[in-house]
C-alpha positions as MATLAB code, in Angstrom:
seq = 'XXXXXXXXXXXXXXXXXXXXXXXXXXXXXXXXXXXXXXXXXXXXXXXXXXXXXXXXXXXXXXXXXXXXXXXXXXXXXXXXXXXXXXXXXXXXXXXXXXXXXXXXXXXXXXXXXXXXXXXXXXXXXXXXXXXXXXXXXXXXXXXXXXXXXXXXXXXXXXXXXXXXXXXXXXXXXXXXXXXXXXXXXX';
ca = [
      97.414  217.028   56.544;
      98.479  216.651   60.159;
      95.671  217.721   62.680;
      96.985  221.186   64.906;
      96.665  220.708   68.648;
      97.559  223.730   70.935;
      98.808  222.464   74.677;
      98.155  224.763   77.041;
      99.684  224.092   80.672;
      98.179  225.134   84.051;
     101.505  224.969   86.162;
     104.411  227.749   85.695;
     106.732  225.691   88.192;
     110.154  224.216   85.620;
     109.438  220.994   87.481;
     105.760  220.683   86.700;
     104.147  217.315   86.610;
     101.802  219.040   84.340;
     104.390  220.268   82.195;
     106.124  216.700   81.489;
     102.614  215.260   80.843;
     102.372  217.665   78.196;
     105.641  216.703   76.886;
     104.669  213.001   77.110;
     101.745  213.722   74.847;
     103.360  215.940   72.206;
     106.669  212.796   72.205;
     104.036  210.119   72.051;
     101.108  211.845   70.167;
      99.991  209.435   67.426;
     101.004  209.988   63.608;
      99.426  212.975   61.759;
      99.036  214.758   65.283;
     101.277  217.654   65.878;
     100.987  218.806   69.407;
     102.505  222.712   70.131;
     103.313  222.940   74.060;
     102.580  226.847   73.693;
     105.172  228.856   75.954;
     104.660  232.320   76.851;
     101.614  231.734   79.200;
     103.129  233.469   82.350;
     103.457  236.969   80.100;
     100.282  237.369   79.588;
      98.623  240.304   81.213;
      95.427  239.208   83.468;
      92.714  239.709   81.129;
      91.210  243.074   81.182;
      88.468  244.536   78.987;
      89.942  248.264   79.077;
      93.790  246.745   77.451;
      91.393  244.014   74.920;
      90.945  247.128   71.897;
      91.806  246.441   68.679;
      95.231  247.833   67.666;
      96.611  247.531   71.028;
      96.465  244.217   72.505;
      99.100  243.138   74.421;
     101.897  241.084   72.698;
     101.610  238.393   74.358;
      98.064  238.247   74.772;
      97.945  238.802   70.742;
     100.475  235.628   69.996;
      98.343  233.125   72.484;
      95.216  234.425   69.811;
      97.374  234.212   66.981;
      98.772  230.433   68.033;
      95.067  229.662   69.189;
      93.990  230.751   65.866;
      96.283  228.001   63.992;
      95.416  225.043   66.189;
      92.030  222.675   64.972;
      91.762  222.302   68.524;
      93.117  222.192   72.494;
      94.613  219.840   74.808;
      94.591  221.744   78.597;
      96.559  219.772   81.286;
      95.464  221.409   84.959;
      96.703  220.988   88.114;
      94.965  221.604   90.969;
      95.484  224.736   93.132;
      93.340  225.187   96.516;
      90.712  223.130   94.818;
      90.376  224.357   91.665;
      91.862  225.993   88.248;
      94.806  228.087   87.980;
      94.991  231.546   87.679;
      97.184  231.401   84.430;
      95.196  228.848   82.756;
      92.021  230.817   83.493;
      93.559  233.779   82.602;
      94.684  232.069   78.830;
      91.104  230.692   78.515;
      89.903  234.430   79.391;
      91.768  235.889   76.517;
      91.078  233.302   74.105;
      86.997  233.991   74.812;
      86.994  236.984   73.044;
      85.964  239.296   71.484;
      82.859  237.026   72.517;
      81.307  234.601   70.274;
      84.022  234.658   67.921;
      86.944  233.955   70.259;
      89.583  231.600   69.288;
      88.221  228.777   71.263;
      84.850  229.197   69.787;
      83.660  225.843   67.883;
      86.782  223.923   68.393;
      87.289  221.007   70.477;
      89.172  220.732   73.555;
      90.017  218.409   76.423;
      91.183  218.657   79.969;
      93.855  215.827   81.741;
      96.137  216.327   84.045;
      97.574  215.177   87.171;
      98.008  216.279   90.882;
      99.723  215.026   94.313;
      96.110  213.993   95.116;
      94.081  210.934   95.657;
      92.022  212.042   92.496;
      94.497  213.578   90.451;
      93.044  216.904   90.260;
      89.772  216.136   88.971;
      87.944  219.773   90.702;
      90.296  221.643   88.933;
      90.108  219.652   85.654;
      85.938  220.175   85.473;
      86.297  223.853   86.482;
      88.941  224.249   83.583;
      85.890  222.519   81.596;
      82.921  224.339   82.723;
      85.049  227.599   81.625;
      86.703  226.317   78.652;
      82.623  225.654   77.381;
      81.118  228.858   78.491;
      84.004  230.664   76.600;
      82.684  228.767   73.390;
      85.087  225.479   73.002;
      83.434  222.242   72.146;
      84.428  220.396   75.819;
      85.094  217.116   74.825;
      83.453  215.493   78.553;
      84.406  211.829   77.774;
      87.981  212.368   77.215;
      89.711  212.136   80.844;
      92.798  211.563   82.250;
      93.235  212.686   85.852;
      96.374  210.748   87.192;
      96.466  211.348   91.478;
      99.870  210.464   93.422;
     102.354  213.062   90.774;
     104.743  213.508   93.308;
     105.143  210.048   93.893;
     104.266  208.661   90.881;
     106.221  210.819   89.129;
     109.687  211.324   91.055;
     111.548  208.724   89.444;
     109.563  208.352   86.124;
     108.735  210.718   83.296;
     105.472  210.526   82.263;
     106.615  210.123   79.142;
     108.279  206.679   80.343;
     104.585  205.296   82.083;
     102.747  202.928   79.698;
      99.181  203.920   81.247;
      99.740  207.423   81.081;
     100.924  206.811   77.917;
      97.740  204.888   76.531;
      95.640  207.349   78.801;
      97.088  210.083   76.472;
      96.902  208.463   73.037;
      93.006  207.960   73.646;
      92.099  211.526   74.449;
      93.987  212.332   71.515;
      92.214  210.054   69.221;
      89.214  211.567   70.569;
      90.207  214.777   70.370;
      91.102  214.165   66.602;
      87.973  212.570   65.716;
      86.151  215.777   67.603;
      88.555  218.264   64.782;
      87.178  217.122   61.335;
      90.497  217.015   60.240;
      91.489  213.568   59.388;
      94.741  212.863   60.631;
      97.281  211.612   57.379;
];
């Protein structure tokens, strides 16, 4: 039984840094870990109690709970805008909070990387992403890091798929991140 991690990505932008670290964790994730890079982020609405009724919710907001639902836990990779999270990883965690207390994220593990033009790799935005990702009821994993500064440099002639220390960077959150589901990994 392979353990079910949903990626969630902070960045929108085709060329994101963000993105291909994603990518570099799902091609390098270590056996018995499937990783899902969920796409689809940028439809959903901004959260919004009055279109959240039963019956109704939006589409897209519906197949982020649905694919939420599925995973044992969640990988978020945030860049840092002005300082802090962004919007449409905010607005994901938002959704995925409720109906409160028995949201999707409620119980399961998660962790936070990611990487930003930088000196500290857009640690801010990483701990924001953590502080909400906890009060919205995931298990924050605060141990497993992986802020990488310098993306646009680092990054403009290499994949991060194609870096060996991002590459062990990501293979040890995701051991830890296993460990954290209670699903052994076959």
């Amino acid at each position: 039984m392979s353990v079910r991690i949903l990626a969630l990505v902070g960045s929108l932008r085709a060329g994101s840094h963000n993105r291909q670290l994603a990518e570099a964790a799902a091609k390098h994730a270590p056996e018995g870990i499937e990783i899902e890079l969920y796409e689809g982020l940028a439809d959903v609405p901004f959260y919004n109690e009055d279109i959240d009724v039963e019956g109704s919710v939006p589409a897209a907001a519906a197949r982020l709970r649905e694919a939420a639902g599925q995973a044992d836990g969640f990988l978020l990779f945030s860049p840092e805008y002005n300082g802090t999270i962004p919007a449409v990883l905010k607005n994901a965690i938002d959704w995925l909070s409720r109906p409160y207390g028995a949201g999707a994220l409620s119980g399961k593990p998660a962790a936070v990387v990611g990487t930003a033009f930088g000196q500290f790799g857009g640690v801010w935005a990483q701990d924001e992403t953590r502080k909400a990702l906890g009060i919205a009821g995931g298990t924050v994993l605060k141990d497993a890091k992986l802020s990488i500064p310098g993306s646009v440099t680092r990054f403009a002639e290499t994949h991060p798929a194609d870096d060996a220390e991002v590459v062990t960077g990501l293979t040890q959150v995701l051991e830890q991140l296993t460990a954290s589901t209670g699903t052994a990994a076959a």
